[in-house]
Short mmCIF file of C-alpha atoms and ligand atoms in Angstrom, two decimals:
data_model
loop_
_atom_site.label_atom_id
_atom_site.label_comp_id
_atom_site.label_asym_id
_atom_site.label_seq_id
_atom_site.Cartn_x
_atom_site.Cartn_y
_atom_site.Cartn_z
CA MET A 1 -74.81 61.48 406.70
CA SER A 2 -71.08 61.90 406.85
CA ASP A 3 -70.79 58.31 408.16
CA ASP A 4 -72.62 57.11 405.08
CA LEU A 5 -70.31 59.26 403.05
CA THR A 6 -67.25 57.85 404.79
CA GLY A 7 -68.46 54.29 404.09
CA ALA A 8 -69.03 55.16 400.45
CA LEU A 9 -65.57 56.77 400.26
CA GLU A 10 -63.84 53.69 401.72
CA GLN A 11 -65.70 51.46 399.31
CA ALA A 12 -64.99 53.60 396.24
CA ALA A 13 -61.30 53.87 397.21
CA ALA A 14 -61.01 50.10 397.73
CA GLN A 15 -62.70 49.41 394.37
CA ALA A 16 -60.42 51.87 392.57
CA ARG A 17 -57.28 50.28 394.04
CA GLU A 18 -58.50 46.80 393.19
CA ALA A 19 -59.27 47.89 389.60
CA ALA A 20 -55.78 49.37 389.27
CA ARG A 21 -54.21 46.12 390.53
CA ALA A 22 -56.27 44.07 388.06
CA ALA A 23 -55.41 46.11 384.93
CA ARG A 24 -53.51 43.93 382.46
CA SER A 25 -52.13 46.64 380.18
CA LEU A 26 -51.29 50.32 380.16
CA ASP A 27 -54.30 51.01 377.94
CA GLU A 28 -56.60 49.18 380.30
CA LEU A 29 -55.08 50.99 383.28
CA GLU A 30 -55.80 54.33 381.62
CA GLU A 31 -59.44 53.36 381.09
CA VAL A 32 -59.78 52.32 384.70
CA ARG A 33 -58.14 55.51 385.87
CA THR A 34 -60.66 57.63 383.96
CA ALA A 35 -63.53 55.57 385.38
CA HIS A 36 -62.45 56.17 388.99
CA LEU A 37 -60.43 59.36 389.05
CA GLY A 38 -61.67 61.15 385.92
CA ARG A 39 -64.08 64.09 385.93
CA LYS A 40 -67.04 61.76 386.00
CA GLY A 41 -65.26 59.17 388.16
CA ALA A 42 -66.87 57.55 391.24
CA LEU A 43 -64.19 58.83 393.63
CA THR A 44 -64.26 62.32 392.14
CA ALA A 45 -68.03 62.50 392.70
CA LEU A 46 -67.53 61.78 396.40
CA LEU A 47 -64.79 64.38 396.74
CA ARG A 48 -67.15 66.97 395.29
CA GLN A 49 -69.52 66.36 398.17
CA ILE A 50 -67.04 67.78 400.69
CA GLY A 51 -68.54 71.23 400.04
CA THR A 52 -72.03 70.06 400.93
CA LEU A 53 -71.04 68.95 404.48
CA PRO A 54 -71.60 71.07 407.57
CA PRO A 55 -68.38 73.04 408.33
CA GLU A 56 -67.51 71.06 411.47
CA LYS A 57 -67.43 67.76 409.55
CA ARG A 58 -65.82 69.16 406.48
CA GLY A 59 -62.25 69.17 407.82
CA ALA A 60 -62.12 65.55 408.99
CA PHE A 61 -63.87 64.14 405.93
CA GLY A 62 -61.83 66.32 403.56
CA LYS A 63 -58.60 65.06 405.14
CA LEU A 64 -59.69 61.42 404.89
CA ALA A 65 -60.92 61.87 401.33
CA ASN A 66 -57.65 63.45 400.17
CA GLU A 67 -55.66 60.70 401.89
CA ARG A 68 -57.70 57.96 400.13
CA LYS A 69 -57.36 59.79 396.85
CA ARG A 70 -53.57 59.97 397.24
CA GLU A 71 -53.42 56.25 398.08
CA VAL A 72 -55.47 55.42 395.03
CA GLU A 73 -53.23 57.62 392.87
CA GLU A 74 -50.17 55.89 394.28
CA GLN A 75 -51.72 52.53 393.51
CA PHE A 76 -52.25 53.65 389.90
CA ALA A 77 -48.74 55.05 389.62
CA GLY A 78 -47.27 51.82 391.02
CA ARG A 79 -49.26 49.65 388.63
CA GLU A 80 -48.25 51.89 385.76
CA ARG A 81 -44.56 51.41 386.58
CA GLU A 82 -45.07 47.63 386.72
CA LEU A 83 -46.88 47.47 383.38
CA ALA A 84 -44.39 49.79 381.67
CA ALA A 85 -41.51 47.66 382.94
CA ALA A 86 -43.23 44.49 381.70
CA ARG A 87 -43.71 46.05 378.29
CA LEU A 88 -40.07 47.05 378.12
CA ARG A 89 -39.02 43.55 379.14
CA SER A 90 -41.12 42.00 376.37
CA VAL A 91 -39.53 44.34 373.84
CA LEU A 92 -36.04 43.53 375.10
CA ASP A 93 -36.77 39.80 375.19
CA PHE A 94 -37.68 39.88 371.49
CA ASP A 95 -34.72 38.64 369.49
CA PRO A 96 -35.04 39.86 365.92
CA THR A 97 -32.35 37.39 364.81
CA THR A 98 -34.47 34.37 365.80
CA PRO A 99 -35.42 32.54 362.57
CA GLY A 100 -39.14 32.69 361.83
CA PRO A 101 -41.24 29.64 361.01
CA ARG A 102 -39.99 28.11 357.77
CA PRO A 103 -42.43 28.49 354.88
CA ALA A 104 -43.18 25.16 353.25
CA ARG A 105 -41.20 25.07 350.03
CA GLY A 106 -42.47 23.23 346.98
CA HIS A 107 -40.51 21.60 344.19
CA GLU A 108 -41.06 20.39 340.66
CA HIS A 109 -43.62 17.67 340.07
CA PRO A 110 -41.70 14.44 339.33
CA VAL A 111 -43.31 14.27 335.86
CA LEU A 112 -42.17 17.80 335.05
CA ALA A 113 -38.67 17.02 336.34
CA MET A 114 -38.55 13.97 334.05
CA LEU A 115 -39.75 16.04 331.07
CA ARG A 116 -36.96 18.55 331.66
CA GLU A 117 -34.36 15.77 331.81
CA ILE A 118 -35.62 14.27 328.56
CA GLU A 119 -35.56 17.70 326.90
CA ASP A 120 -31.96 18.27 328.01
CA ILE A 121 -30.85 14.95 326.56
CA PHE A 122 -32.44 15.58 323.16
CA ILE A 123 -31.34 19.23 323.01
CA SER A 124 -27.77 17.95 323.42
CA MET A 125 -28.36 15.71 320.38
CA GLY A 126 -29.50 18.65 318.26
CA PHE A 127 -33.28 18.21 318.55
CA LEU A 128 -35.71 21.13 318.69
CA VAL A 129 -38.27 21.14 321.52
CA LEU A 130 -41.75 21.94 320.17
CA ALA A 131 -45.14 22.39 321.77
CA GLY A 132 -48.42 21.52 320.08
CA PRO A 133 -52.12 22.07 320.75
CA GLU A 134 -53.85 19.81 323.24
CA VAL A 135 -57.17 20.38 321.48
CA GLU A 136 -56.47 18.94 318.06
CA THR A 137 -58.34 18.46 314.83
CA GLU A 138 -59.47 15.03 313.78
CA TYR A 139 -57.28 15.50 310.71
CA TYR A 140 -53.94 15.84 312.56
CA ASN A 141 -54.79 13.37 315.33
CA PHE A 142 -55.92 10.62 312.93
CA GLU A 143 -56.19 11.20 309.17
CA ALA A 144 -52.79 12.80 308.55
CA LEU A 145 -51.33 9.90 310.54
CA ASN A 146 -52.77 7.37 308.15
CA ILE A 147 -55.71 6.48 310.41
CA PRO A 148 -58.75 7.08 308.19
CA GLU A 149 -62.31 7.24 309.50
CA HIS A 150 -63.77 3.77 310.24
CA HIS A 151 -60.24 2.32 310.43
CA PRO A 152 -60.09 -0.06 313.39
CA ALA A 153 -56.84 1.55 314.55
CA ARG A 154 -58.95 4.44 315.88
CA ASP A 155 -60.35 2.04 318.44
CA LEU A 156 -56.87 1.59 319.92
CA GLN A 157 -57.17 5.06 321.40
CA ASP A 158 -60.35 5.87 323.31
CA THR A 159 -60.96 9.44 322.31
CA PHE A 160 -62.53 12.47 323.95
CA TRP A 161 -64.45 14.22 321.18
CA MET A 162 -65.35 17.90 321.45
CA GLU A 163 -68.98 18.81 320.81
CA THR A 164 -68.49 21.82 318.56
CA GLY A 165 -71.10 21.13 315.90
CA ALA A 166 -68.61 22.54 313.41
CA GLU A 167 -67.72 20.78 310.20
CA CYS A 168 -64.18 20.01 311.32
CA ARG A 169 -64.19 17.72 314.33
CA TRP A 170 -61.97 18.42 317.33
CA VAL A 171 -60.53 15.99 319.85
CA LEU A 172 -58.40 16.14 322.96
CA ARG A 173 -55.24 14.77 321.38
CA THR A 174 -54.82 11.10 322.17
CA HIS A 175 -51.06 11.17 321.56
CA THR A 176 -48.32 13.65 320.66
CA SER A 177 -47.95 12.16 317.15
CA PRO A 178 -50.14 14.85 315.45
CA MET A 179 -47.14 17.13 315.89
CA GLN A 180 -45.16 14.97 313.43
CA VAL A 181 -47.19 16.39 310.54
CA ARG A 182 -47.52 19.90 312.01
CA ALA A 183 -43.74 20.09 312.53
CA LEU A 184 -42.97 18.86 309.01
CA GLU A 185 -45.42 21.37 307.55
CA ARG A 186 -43.82 24.15 309.54
CA PHE A 187 -40.10 23.29 309.31
CA GLY A 188 -39.82 20.84 306.39
CA ALA A 189 -36.99 18.29 306.14
CA PRO A 190 -34.37 17.62 307.37
CA LEU A 191 -35.74 17.95 310.91
CA ARG A 192 -34.99 16.72 314.39
CA ALA A 193 -37.57 17.59 317.02
CA ILE A 194 -39.18 16.33 320.20
CA VAL A 195 -42.64 17.26 321.45
CA PRO A 196 -43.27 16.86 325.17
CA GLY A 197 -46.88 17.28 326.17
CA ARG A 198 -50.10 16.24 327.81
CA VAL A 199 -52.42 13.78 326.11
CA TYR A 200 -55.91 12.48 326.89
CA ARG A 201 -57.68 9.16 326.52
CA ASN A 202 -61.10 8.04 327.58
CA GLU A 203 -59.53 5.16 329.51
CA THR A 204 -60.77 2.95 332.28
CA LEU A 205 -58.33 3.92 335.02
CA ASP A 206 -56.10 1.38 336.68
CA ALA A 207 -52.61 1.22 338.18
CA THR A 208 -50.91 1.84 334.81
CA HIS A 209 -53.60 3.76 332.87
CA GLU A 210 -54.58 7.39 333.38
CA ALA A 211 -57.02 9.45 331.31
CA THR A 212 -54.58 12.38 331.31
CA PHE A 213 -50.88 11.61 330.96
CA HIS A 214 -47.73 12.83 329.22
CA GLN A 215 -45.84 11.66 326.19
CA VAL A 216 -42.72 12.79 324.45
CA GLU A 217 -42.85 12.44 320.69
CA GLY A 218 -39.59 12.27 318.77
CA LEU A 219 -39.05 12.79 315.07
CA MET A 220 -35.91 12.68 312.96
CA VAL A 221 -36.24 13.07 309.20
CA ASP A 222 -33.29 13.24 306.86
CA ARG A 223 -31.77 11.53 303.83
CA GLY A 224 -31.00 7.88 304.49
CA VAL A 225 -32.38 7.62 308.06
CA SER A 226 -32.80 3.94 309.00
CA VAL A 227 -33.83 1.70 311.88
CA ALA A 228 -30.13 1.63 312.85
CA HIS A 229 -30.22 5.39 313.51
CA MET A 230 -33.40 4.96 315.52
CA LYS A 231 -31.85 2.23 317.65
CA GLY A 232 -28.72 4.30 318.19
CA VAL A 233 -30.62 7.41 319.28
CA MET A 234 -32.97 5.40 321.53
CA ALA A 235 -30.05 3.60 323.21
CA ALA A 236 -28.18 6.90 323.74
CA PHE A 237 -31.33 8.47 325.18
CA LEU A 238 -32.03 5.63 327.63
CA GLU A 239 -28.39 5.32 328.69
CA ARG A 240 -28.27 9.03 329.52
CA LEU A 241 -31.60 8.82 331.34
CA PHE A 242 -30.72 5.79 333.47
CA GLY A 243 -27.00 6.55 333.72
CA GLN A 244 -25.86 3.10 332.67
CA LYS A 245 -25.32 0.87 329.65
CA ILE A 246 -28.63 -0.37 328.28
CA VAL A 247 -29.60 -3.36 326.16
CA ILE A 248 -32.58 -2.75 323.88
CA ARG A 249 -34.72 -4.98 321.73
CA LEU A 250 -37.32 -4.17 319.11
CA ARG A 251 -40.53 -6.15 318.74
CA PRO A 252 -42.64 -5.64 315.62
CA HIS A 253 -45.81 -3.72 316.42
CA TYR A 254 -48.53 -2.10 314.38
CA PHE A 255 -48.91 1.67 314.40
CA PRO A 256 -50.56 3.00 311.21
CA PHE A 257 -48.19 5.98 310.99
CA VAL A 258 -44.94 4.01 310.88
CA GLU A 259 -43.65 1.22 308.66
CA PRO A 260 -42.04 -0.87 309.99
CA GLY A 261 -43.35 -0.25 313.52
CA PHE A 262 -41.95 -1.52 316.81
CA GLU A 263 -42.34 -1.58 320.50
CA LEU A 264 -39.03 -1.01 322.17
CA ASP A 265 -38.07 -2.89 325.33
CA PHE A 266 -34.92 -2.43 327.32
CA GLY A 267 -33.12 -4.93 329.51
CA CYS A 268 -34.35 -4.30 333.05
CA VAL A 269 -31.87 -2.00 334.80
CA PHE A 270 -33.17 -3.04 338.21
CA CYS A 271 -32.36 -6.75 338.05
CA GLY A 272 -29.90 -6.82 335.14
CA GLY A 273 -32.31 -9.00 333.16
CA ALA A 274 -32.64 -11.75 335.79
CA GLY A 275 -36.33 -10.93 336.38
CA CYS A 276 -37.88 -8.85 339.15
CA ALA A 277 -41.21 -7.30 340.18
CA ILE A 278 -40.63 -4.16 338.11
CA CYS A 279 -40.07 -6.04 334.83
CA LYS A 280 -42.75 -8.58 335.79
CA ARG A 281 -40.09 -11.34 335.89
CA SER A 282 -39.43 -11.04 332.14
CA GLY A 283 -36.09 -9.21 332.31
CA TRP A 284 -37.46 -6.64 329.82
CA ILE A 285 -39.40 -3.41 330.23
CA GLU A 286 -41.61 -2.07 327.44
CA ILE A 287 -41.01 1.61 327.19
CA LEU A 288 -42.13 3.17 323.91
CA GLY A 289 -43.61 2.82 320.43
CA CYS A 290 -41.48 3.71 317.43
CA GLY A 291 -40.78 3.04 313.76
CA LEU A 292 -39.88 4.55 310.44
CA VAL A 293 -42.24 7.37 309.50
CA HIS A 294 -44.84 6.11 307.01
CA PRO A 295 -44.39 7.70 303.52
CA ARG A 296 -48.01 8.90 303.71
CA VAL A 297 -47.21 10.84 306.88
CA LEU A 298 -44.13 12.40 305.24
CA ARG A 299 -46.26 13.40 302.27
CA ALA A 300 -48.99 14.81 304.55
CA GLY A 301 -46.23 17.01 306.00
CA GLY A 302 -45.24 18.16 302.51
CA VAL A 303 -41.99 16.16 302.48
CA ASP A 304 -40.77 14.20 299.45
CA ALA A 305 -40.93 10.59 300.65
CA GLU A 306 -38.58 9.47 297.84
CA GLU A 307 -35.82 11.74 299.05
CA PHE A 308 -36.32 11.61 302.81
CA THR A 309 -36.90 8.92 305.41
CA GLY A 310 -37.22 9.28 309.13
CA PHE A 311 -37.98 7.65 312.42
CA ALA A 312 -40.47 8.62 315.10
CA PHE A 313 -41.12 7.45 318.63
CA GLY A 314 -43.59 8.12 321.43
CA VAL A 315 -42.74 7.47 325.06
CA GLY A 316 -45.05 7.57 328.09
CA VAL A 317 -43.50 9.87 330.69
CA GLU A 318 -45.43 8.71 333.79
CA ARG A 319 -44.33 5.14 333.12
CA LEU A 320 -40.68 6.27 333.06
CA VAL A 321 -41.08 8.10 336.38
CA MET A 322 -42.83 5.05 337.85
CA MET A 323 -39.96 2.87 336.81
CA ARG A 324 -37.28 5.18 338.14
CA HIS A 325 -38.90 5.59 341.58
CA SER A 326 -40.62 2.17 341.80
CA ILE A 327 -44.07 3.80 341.97
CA GLU A 328 -46.77 1.14 341.95
CA ASP A 329 -49.80 3.19 340.86
CA ILE A 330 -50.01 5.92 338.20
CA ARG A 331 -53.00 7.48 339.97
CA HIS A 332 -50.69 8.94 342.64
CA PHE A 333 -49.54 11.59 340.15
CA HIS A 334 -52.91 13.37 340.13
CA SER A 335 -53.74 12.67 343.76
CA GLY A 336 -52.45 16.03 345.02
CA SER A 337 -51.23 14.15 348.09
CA LEU A 338 -48.32 15.93 349.77
CA ARG A 339 -47.36 12.70 351.50
CA PHE A 340 -46.71 11.26 348.06
CA PHE A 341 -44.96 14.28 346.50
CA GLU A 342 -42.73 15.11 349.44
CA GLN A 343 -40.85 11.87 348.76
CA PHE A 344 -39.21 13.23 345.62
C1 FA5 B 1 -48.81 5.92 320.85
O1 FA5 B 1 -49.44 6.77 321.47
C2 FA5 B 1 -48.04 6.28 319.61
N1 FA5 B 1 -48.39 7.60 319.20
C3 FA5 B 1 -46.55 6.16 319.89
C4 FA5 B 1 -45.73 6.19 318.65
C5 FA5 B 1 -45.16 7.40 318.23
C6 FA5 B 1 -45.51 5.03 317.92
C7 FA5 B 1 -44.39 7.43 317.08
C8 FA5 B 1 -44.71 5.08 316.77
C9 FA5 B 1 -44.17 6.29 316.35
P1 FA5 B 1 -49.26 4.02 322.58
O2 FA5 B 1 -50.73 4.10 322.59
O3 FA5 B 1 -48.64 2.68 322.74
O4 FA5 B 1 -48.64 4.67 321.28
O5 FA5 B 1 -48.71 4.96 323.75
C10 FA5 B 1 -47.34 5.26 323.89
C11 FA5 B 1 -46.92 5.21 325.36
O6 FA5 B 1 -47.76 6.04 326.12
C12 FA5 B 1 -47.08 3.81 325.97
O7 FA5 B 1 -45.91 3.05 325.76
C13 FA5 B 1 -47.24 4.14 327.43
O8 FA5 B 1 -45.99 4.36 328.04
C14 FA5 B 1 -47.97 5.45 327.40
N2 FA5 B 1 -49.40 5.28 327.64
C15 FA5 B 1 -50.36 4.85 326.77
N3 FA5 B 1 -51.57 4.86 327.34
C16 FA5 B 1 -51.42 5.32 328.60
C17 FA5 B 1 -52.30 5.59 329.70
N4 FA5 B 1 -53.61 5.43 329.61
N5 FA5 B 1 -51.78 6.06 330.84
C18 FA5 B 1 -50.44 6.27 330.94
N6 FA5 B 1 -49.56 6.06 329.96
C19 FA5 B 1 -50.03 5.58 328.79
#
């Protein structure tokens, strides 16, 4: 019986030492220690059996058992020293001054950056910066701008209509021009203001047409304002924006809310007018619509059209950004593609 017991003791001791060697952490070592040497441990159970042996065998087995127990305890103590030292090393190896991983940092959307630049330029010329509603009434978007119902000019702007069922019809504003009348109603004349903002058109999308884009409306109303003032302000604006002298030309164009109305082109700053891909080989780039505010629009804003005249303009912001950075497709702006945006 004691031979069986001796075999079991040797086996339990060997298993306990192996388990101590294999422990990967101090916590794990503690668990293993309890399993082998704790009150309910395998080795402890064997040691308890010493008392059950006949007296003549008790001495030899007891001696062996205590020796194995001491060896196992030494094994545990040795492993504990190793693991504690390793833990200390890992703490000492940690360098708190090492920079952590850099968080990815965003920046302004190129359209927003352009809007801010335009605002700065006009603020320096004494213009107010106003915001208007993106959901607009049919009255301000069309009628007050001299575009009555059934007038073909409404077809120039494919409109998103709101289904409200109410008597007054609402639209997603198709341009920033409704703010001409709202601003005149609110501030009266004389007035200088710009209105940057988002506009919506039910467009078929292509490389230069989005259904959601940005415009900046400009309005200057005072006594004796003429096309010459408009040209001067537009040239100053574009020269500041592109940082160089600019040639501009006006082509007559129909907008119901101005008279006379123009489209404004500027001499291509990329090729100096010689013709390149950006100006489609014409030497000129069309940039905005403008004109002298129609007397009906002044009157809709409560302004005496005999006393005051004014000019207004509307510029597409995405097109300006495209020109500045040679971007070939307007759809990139809403793509959400980091590969695109990280270039700016
Ligand atoms: C207008 O929206 C007039 N309200 C501008 C105006 C204001 C004229 C004041 C006179 C006085 P138009 O539809 O041409 O005009 O648009 C103005 C600019 O917005 C265009 O020159 C172009 O740069 C930009 N634009 C128009 N449609 C789109 C579109 N679908 N996607 C991107 N940009 C556009």
